[in-house]
mmCIF file of C-alpha atoms in Angstrom:
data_model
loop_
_atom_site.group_PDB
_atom_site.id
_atom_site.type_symbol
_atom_site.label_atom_id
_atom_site.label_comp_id
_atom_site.label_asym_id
_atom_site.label_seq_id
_atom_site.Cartn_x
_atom_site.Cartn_y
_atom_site.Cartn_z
ATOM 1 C CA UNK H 1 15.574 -6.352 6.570
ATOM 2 C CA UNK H 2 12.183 -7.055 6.696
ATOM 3 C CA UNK H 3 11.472 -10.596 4.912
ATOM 4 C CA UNK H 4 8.296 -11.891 3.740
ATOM 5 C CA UNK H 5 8.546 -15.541 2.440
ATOM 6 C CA UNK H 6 5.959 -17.696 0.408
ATOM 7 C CA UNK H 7 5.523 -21.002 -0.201
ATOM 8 C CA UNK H 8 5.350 -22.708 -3.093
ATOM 9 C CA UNK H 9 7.177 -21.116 -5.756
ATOM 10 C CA UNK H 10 5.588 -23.127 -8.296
ATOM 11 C CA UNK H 11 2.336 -25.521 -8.647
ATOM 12 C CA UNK H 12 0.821 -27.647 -11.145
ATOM 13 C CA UNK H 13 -2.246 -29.124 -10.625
ATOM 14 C CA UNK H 14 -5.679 -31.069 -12.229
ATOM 15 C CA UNK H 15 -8.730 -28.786 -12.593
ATOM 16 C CA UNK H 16 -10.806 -29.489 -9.655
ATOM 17 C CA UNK H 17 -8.279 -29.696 -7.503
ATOM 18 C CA UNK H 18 -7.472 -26.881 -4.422
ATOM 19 C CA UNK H 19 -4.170 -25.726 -3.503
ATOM 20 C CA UNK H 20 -2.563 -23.809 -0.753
ATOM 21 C CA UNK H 21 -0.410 -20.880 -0.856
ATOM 22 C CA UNK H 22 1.063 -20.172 2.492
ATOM 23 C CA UNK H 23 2.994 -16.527 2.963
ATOM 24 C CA UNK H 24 5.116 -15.855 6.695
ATOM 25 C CA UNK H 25 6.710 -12.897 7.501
ATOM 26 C CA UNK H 26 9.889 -13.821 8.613
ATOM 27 C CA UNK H 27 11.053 -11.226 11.084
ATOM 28 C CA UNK H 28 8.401 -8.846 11.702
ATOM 29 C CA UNK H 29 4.701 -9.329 12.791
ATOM 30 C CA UNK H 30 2.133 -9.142 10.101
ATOM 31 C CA UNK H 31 -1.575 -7.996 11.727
ATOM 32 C CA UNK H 32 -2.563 -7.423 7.989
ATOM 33 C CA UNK H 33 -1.345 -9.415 4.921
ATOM 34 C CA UNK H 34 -2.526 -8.737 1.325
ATOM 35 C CA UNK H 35 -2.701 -11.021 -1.186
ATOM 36 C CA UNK H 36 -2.706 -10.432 -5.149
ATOM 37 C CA UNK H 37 -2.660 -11.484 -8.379
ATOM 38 C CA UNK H 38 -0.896 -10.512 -11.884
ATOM 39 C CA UNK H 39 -1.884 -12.189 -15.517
ATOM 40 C CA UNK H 40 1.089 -11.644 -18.104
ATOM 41 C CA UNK H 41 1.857 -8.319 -18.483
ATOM 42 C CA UNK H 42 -1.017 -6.843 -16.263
ATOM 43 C CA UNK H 43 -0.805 -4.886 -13.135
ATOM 44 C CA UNK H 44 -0.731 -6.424 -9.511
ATOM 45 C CA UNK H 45 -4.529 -7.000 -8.733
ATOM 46 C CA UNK H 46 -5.537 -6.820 -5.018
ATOM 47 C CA UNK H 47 -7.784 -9.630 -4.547
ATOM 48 C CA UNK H 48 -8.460 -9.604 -0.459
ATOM 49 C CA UNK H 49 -7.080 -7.764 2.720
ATOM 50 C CA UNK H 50 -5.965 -11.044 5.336
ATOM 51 C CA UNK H 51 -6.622 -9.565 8.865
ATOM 52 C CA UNK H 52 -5.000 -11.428 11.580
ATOM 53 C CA UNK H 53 -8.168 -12.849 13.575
ATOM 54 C CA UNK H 54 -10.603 -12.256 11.531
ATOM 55 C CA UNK H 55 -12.136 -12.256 8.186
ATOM 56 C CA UNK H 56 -10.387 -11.078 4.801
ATOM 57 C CA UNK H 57 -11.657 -8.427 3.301
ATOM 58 C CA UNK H 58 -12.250 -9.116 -0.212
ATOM 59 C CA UNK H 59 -12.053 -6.674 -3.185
ATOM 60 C CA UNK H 60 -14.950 -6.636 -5.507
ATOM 61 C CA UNK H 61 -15.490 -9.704 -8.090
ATOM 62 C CA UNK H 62 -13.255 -11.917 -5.566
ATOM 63 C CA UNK H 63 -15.221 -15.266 -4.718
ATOM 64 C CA UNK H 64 -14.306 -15.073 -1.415
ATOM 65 C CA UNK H 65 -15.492 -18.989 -1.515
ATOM 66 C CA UNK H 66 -13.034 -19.429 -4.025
ATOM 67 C CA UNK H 67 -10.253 -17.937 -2.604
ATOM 68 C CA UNK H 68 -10.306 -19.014 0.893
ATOM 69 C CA UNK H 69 -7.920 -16.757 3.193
ATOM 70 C CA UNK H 70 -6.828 -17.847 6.980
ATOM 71 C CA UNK H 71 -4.518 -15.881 8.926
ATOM 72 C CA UNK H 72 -4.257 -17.700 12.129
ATOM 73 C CA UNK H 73 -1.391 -15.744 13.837
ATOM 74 C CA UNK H 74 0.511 -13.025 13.196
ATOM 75 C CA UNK H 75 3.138 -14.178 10.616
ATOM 76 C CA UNK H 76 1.275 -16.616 8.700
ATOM 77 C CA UNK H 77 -1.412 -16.022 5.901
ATOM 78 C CA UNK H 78 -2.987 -18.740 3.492
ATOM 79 C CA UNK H 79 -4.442 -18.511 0.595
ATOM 80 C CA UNK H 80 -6.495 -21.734 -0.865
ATOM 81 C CA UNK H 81 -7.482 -21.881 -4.278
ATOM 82 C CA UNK H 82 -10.280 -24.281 -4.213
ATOM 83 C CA UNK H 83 -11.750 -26.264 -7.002
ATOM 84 C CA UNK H 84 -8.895 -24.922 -9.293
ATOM 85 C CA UNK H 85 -9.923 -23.985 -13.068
ATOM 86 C CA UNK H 86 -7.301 -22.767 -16.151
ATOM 87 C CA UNK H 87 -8.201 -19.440 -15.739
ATOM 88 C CA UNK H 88 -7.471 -19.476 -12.118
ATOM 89 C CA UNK H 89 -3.768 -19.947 -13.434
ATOM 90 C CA UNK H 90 -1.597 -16.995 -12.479
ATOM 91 C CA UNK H 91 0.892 -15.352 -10.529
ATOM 92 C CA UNK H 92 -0.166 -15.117 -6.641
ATOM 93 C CA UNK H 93 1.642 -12.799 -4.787
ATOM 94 C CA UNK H 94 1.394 -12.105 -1.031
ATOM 95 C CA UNK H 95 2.802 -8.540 1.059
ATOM 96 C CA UNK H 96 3.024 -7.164 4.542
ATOM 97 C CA UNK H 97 4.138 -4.154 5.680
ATOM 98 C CA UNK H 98 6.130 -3.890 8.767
ATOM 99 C CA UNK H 99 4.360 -0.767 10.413
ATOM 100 C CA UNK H 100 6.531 -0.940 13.787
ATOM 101 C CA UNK H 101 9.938 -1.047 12.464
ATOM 102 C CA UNK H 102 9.705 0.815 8.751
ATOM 103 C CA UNK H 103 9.738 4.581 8.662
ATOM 104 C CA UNK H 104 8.553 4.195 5.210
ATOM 105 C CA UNK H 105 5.136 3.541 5.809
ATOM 106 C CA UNK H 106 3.444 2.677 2.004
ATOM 107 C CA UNK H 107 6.297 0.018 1.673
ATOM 108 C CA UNK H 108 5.416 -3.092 0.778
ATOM 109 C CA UNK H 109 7.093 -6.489 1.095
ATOM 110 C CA UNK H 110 6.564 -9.116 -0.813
ATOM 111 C CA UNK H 111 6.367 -12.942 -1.107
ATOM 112 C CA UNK H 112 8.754 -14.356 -4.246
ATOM 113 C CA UNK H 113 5.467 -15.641 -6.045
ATOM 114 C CA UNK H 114 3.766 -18.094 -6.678
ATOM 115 C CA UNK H 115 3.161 -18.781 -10.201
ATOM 116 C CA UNK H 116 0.325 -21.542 -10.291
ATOM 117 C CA UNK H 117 -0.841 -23.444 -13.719
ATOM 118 C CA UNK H 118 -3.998 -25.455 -13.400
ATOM 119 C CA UNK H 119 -4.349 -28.485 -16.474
ATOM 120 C CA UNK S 1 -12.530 3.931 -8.926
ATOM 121 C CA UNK S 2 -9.176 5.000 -8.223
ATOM 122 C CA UNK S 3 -6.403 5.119 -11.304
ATOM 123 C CA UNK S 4 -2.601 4.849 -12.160
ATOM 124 C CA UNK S 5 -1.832 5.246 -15.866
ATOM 125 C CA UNK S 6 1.654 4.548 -16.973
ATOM 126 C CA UNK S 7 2.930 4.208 -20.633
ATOM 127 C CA UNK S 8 3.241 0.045 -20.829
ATOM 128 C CA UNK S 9 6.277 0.618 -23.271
ATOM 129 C CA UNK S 10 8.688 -1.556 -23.836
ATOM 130 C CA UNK S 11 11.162 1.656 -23.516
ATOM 131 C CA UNK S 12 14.284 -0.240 -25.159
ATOM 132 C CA UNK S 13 17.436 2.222 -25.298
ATOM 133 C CA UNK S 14 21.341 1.266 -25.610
ATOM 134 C CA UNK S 15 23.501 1.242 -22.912
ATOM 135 C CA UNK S 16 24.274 4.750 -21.160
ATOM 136 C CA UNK S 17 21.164 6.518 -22.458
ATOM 137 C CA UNK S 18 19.262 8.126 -20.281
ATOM 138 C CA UNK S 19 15.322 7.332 -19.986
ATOM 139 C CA UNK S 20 12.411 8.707 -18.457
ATOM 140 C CA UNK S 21 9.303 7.149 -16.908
ATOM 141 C CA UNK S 22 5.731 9.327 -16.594
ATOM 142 C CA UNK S 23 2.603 7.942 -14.502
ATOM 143 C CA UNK S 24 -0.370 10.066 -13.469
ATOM 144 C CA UNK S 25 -2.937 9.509 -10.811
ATOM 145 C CA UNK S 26 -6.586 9.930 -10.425
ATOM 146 C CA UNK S 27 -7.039 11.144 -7.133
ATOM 147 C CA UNK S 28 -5.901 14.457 -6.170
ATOM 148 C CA UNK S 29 -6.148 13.169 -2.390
ATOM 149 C CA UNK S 30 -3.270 10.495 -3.000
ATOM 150 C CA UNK S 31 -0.752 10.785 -0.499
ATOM 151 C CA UNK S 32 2.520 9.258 -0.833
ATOM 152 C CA UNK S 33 3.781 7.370 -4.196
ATOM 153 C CA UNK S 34 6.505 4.855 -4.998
ATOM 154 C CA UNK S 35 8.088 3.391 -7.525
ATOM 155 C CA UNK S 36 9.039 -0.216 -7.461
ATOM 156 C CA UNK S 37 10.574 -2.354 -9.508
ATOM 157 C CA UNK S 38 10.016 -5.867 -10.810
ATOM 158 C CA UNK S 39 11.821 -8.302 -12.819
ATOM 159 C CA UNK S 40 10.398 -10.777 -15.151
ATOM 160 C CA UNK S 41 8.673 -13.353 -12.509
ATOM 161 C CA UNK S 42 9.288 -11.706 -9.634
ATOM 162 C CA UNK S 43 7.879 -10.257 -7.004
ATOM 163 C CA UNK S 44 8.046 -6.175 -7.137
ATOM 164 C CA UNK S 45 10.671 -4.370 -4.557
ATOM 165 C CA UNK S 46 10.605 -1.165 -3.447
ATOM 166 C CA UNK S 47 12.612 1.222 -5.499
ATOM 167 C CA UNK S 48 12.583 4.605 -4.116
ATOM 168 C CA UNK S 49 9.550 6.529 -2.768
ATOM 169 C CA UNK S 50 8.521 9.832 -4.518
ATOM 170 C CA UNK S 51 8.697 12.927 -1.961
ATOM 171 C CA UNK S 52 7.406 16.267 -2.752
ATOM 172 C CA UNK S 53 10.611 17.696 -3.241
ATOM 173 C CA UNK S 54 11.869 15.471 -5.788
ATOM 174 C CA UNK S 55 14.786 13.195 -4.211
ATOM 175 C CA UNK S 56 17.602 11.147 -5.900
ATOM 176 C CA UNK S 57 19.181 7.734 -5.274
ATOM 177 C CA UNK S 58 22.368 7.383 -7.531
ATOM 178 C CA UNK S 59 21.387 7.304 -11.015
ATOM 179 C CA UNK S 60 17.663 7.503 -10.476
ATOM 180 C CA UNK S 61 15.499 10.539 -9.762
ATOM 181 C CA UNK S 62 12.251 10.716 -8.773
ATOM 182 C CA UNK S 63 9.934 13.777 -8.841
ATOM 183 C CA UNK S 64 6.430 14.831 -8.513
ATOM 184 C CA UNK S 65 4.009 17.089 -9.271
ATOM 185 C CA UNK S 66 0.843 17.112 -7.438
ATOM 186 C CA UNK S 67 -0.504 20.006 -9.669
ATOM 187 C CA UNK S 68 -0.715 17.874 -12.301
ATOM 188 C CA UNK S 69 -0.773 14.761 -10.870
ATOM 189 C CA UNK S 70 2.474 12.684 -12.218
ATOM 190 C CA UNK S 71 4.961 11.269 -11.127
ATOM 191 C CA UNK S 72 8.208 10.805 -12.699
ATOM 192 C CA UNK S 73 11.784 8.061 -12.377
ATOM 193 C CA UNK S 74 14.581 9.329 -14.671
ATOM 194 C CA UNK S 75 17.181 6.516 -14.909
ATOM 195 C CA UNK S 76 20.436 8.269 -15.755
ATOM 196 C CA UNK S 77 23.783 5.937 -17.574
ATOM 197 C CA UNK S 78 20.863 2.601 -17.749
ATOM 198 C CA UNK S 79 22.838 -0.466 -17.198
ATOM 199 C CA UNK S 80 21.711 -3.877 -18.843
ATOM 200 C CA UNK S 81 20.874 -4.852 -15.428
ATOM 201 C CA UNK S 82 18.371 -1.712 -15.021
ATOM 202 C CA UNK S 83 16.316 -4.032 -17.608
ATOM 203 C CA UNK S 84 12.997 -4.534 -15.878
ATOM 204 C CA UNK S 85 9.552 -3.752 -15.371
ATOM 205 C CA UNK S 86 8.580 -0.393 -13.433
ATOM 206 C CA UNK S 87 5.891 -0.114 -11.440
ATOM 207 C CA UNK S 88 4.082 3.104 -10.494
ATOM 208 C CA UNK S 89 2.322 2.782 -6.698
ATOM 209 C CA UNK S 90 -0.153 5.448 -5.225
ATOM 210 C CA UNK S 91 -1.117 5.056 -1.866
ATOM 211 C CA UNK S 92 -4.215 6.406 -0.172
ATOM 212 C CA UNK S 93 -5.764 6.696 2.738
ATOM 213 C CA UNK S 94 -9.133 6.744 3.132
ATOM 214 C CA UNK S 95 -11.207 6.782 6.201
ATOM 215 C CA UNK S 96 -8.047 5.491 8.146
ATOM 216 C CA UNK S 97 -6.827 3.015 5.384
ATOM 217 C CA UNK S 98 -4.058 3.118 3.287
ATOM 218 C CA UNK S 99 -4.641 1.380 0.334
ATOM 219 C CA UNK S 100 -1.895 0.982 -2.478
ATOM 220 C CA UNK S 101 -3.042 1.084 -6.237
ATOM 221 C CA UNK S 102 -0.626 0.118 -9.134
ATOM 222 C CA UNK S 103 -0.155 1.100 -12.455
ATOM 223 C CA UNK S 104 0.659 -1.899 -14.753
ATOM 224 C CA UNK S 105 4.297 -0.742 -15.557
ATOM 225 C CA UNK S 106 6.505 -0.025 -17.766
ATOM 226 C CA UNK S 107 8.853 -2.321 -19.040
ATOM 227 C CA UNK S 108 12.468 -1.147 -19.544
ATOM 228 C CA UNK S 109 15.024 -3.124 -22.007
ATOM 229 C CA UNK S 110 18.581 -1.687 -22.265
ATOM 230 C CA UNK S 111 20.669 -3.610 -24.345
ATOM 231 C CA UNK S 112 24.302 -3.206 -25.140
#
């Protein structure tokens, strides 16, 4: 089935410091990618729409400076976390949908995770 | 703003028992709703989706009622391995674009 992969799983890094998040779709093509985020025991937070091409589309409150979101071809998103703070730790999660070969169409896919920790 | 309420819980129940899950939406325009599920540091997976009719996958059941805007997963004989978190989505689609909102779960223990 459809498989959407992301890389790293985990990270641990300085304050100050950026760090990359990269998310593929592994067997499908991925026009739009959507990345999120989840603090302990909150809800998945959509932080920005990746469009393949162009610009994300960020939600509201989402430094879009911050988060810095390239999707250069059609199975590859990344998200940068620049200039990393503690409370930028959390769990990043990234999700396609395959809209050509799911008849399901509000399925989602998503990346394992990637749990980041900033010291 | 657009919301999905679900009871956080924990739900814990013994082996066998049989539990139920509510969530209701805000908009009355929502579309098509899922359940996934998600397991402690995870990433969520599609469950089952919610149809209009109500539909069932094995021991799970999903139903909805757009009059009153719930949904609803009844987990029939849990299993220790049905322990997770569940996760109420709500797509929309508005002005062409389907947007998903989730609820923040509801965490399920079932212990033996």
């Amino acid at each position: 089935g459809a498989v959407v992969s992301q890389h790293p799983s985990w990270v641990i890094c300085k304050s100050g410091t950026s760090v990359k998040i990269e998310c593929r779709s592994l067997d499908f093509q991925a026009t739009t990618m959507f990345w999120y985020r989840q603090f302990p025991k909150q809800s998945l937070m959509l932080m920005a729409t990746s469009n393949e091409g162009s610009k994300a589309t960020y939600e509201q409150g989402v430094e879009k400076d911050k988060f810095l979101i390239n999707h250069a071809s059609l199975t590859l998103s990344t998200l940068t976390v620049t200039s990393a703070h503690p409370e930028d730790s959390s769990f990043y999660i990234c999700s396609a949908r395959d809209f050509q070969n799911r008849a399901i169409t509000g399925e989602l896919f998503f990346g394992e995770g990637s749990r980041l920790t900033v010291l | 703003r657009k919301e999905v309420e679900q009871d956080p819980g924990p739900f814990n129940v013994p082996e066998g028992a049989t539990v139920a899950f509510n969530c209701t939406y805000s908009n009355s325009a929502s579309q098509s709703f899922f359940w996934y599920r998600q397991d402690c540091r995870k990433e969520p997976k599609l469950l089952m989706s919610v149809y209009s009719s109500g539909n069932e996958d094995g021991r799970f059941t999903a139903q909805l009622n757009r009059a009153s805007q719930y949904i609803s997963l009844l987990i029939r004989d849990s299993k220790l391995s049905d322990s997770a978190t569940y996760l109420c989505v709500v797509n929309d689609n508005d002005s062409g674009y389907s947007t998903l909102t989730f609820g923040k779960g509801t965490m399920l223990l079932v212990s033996p």
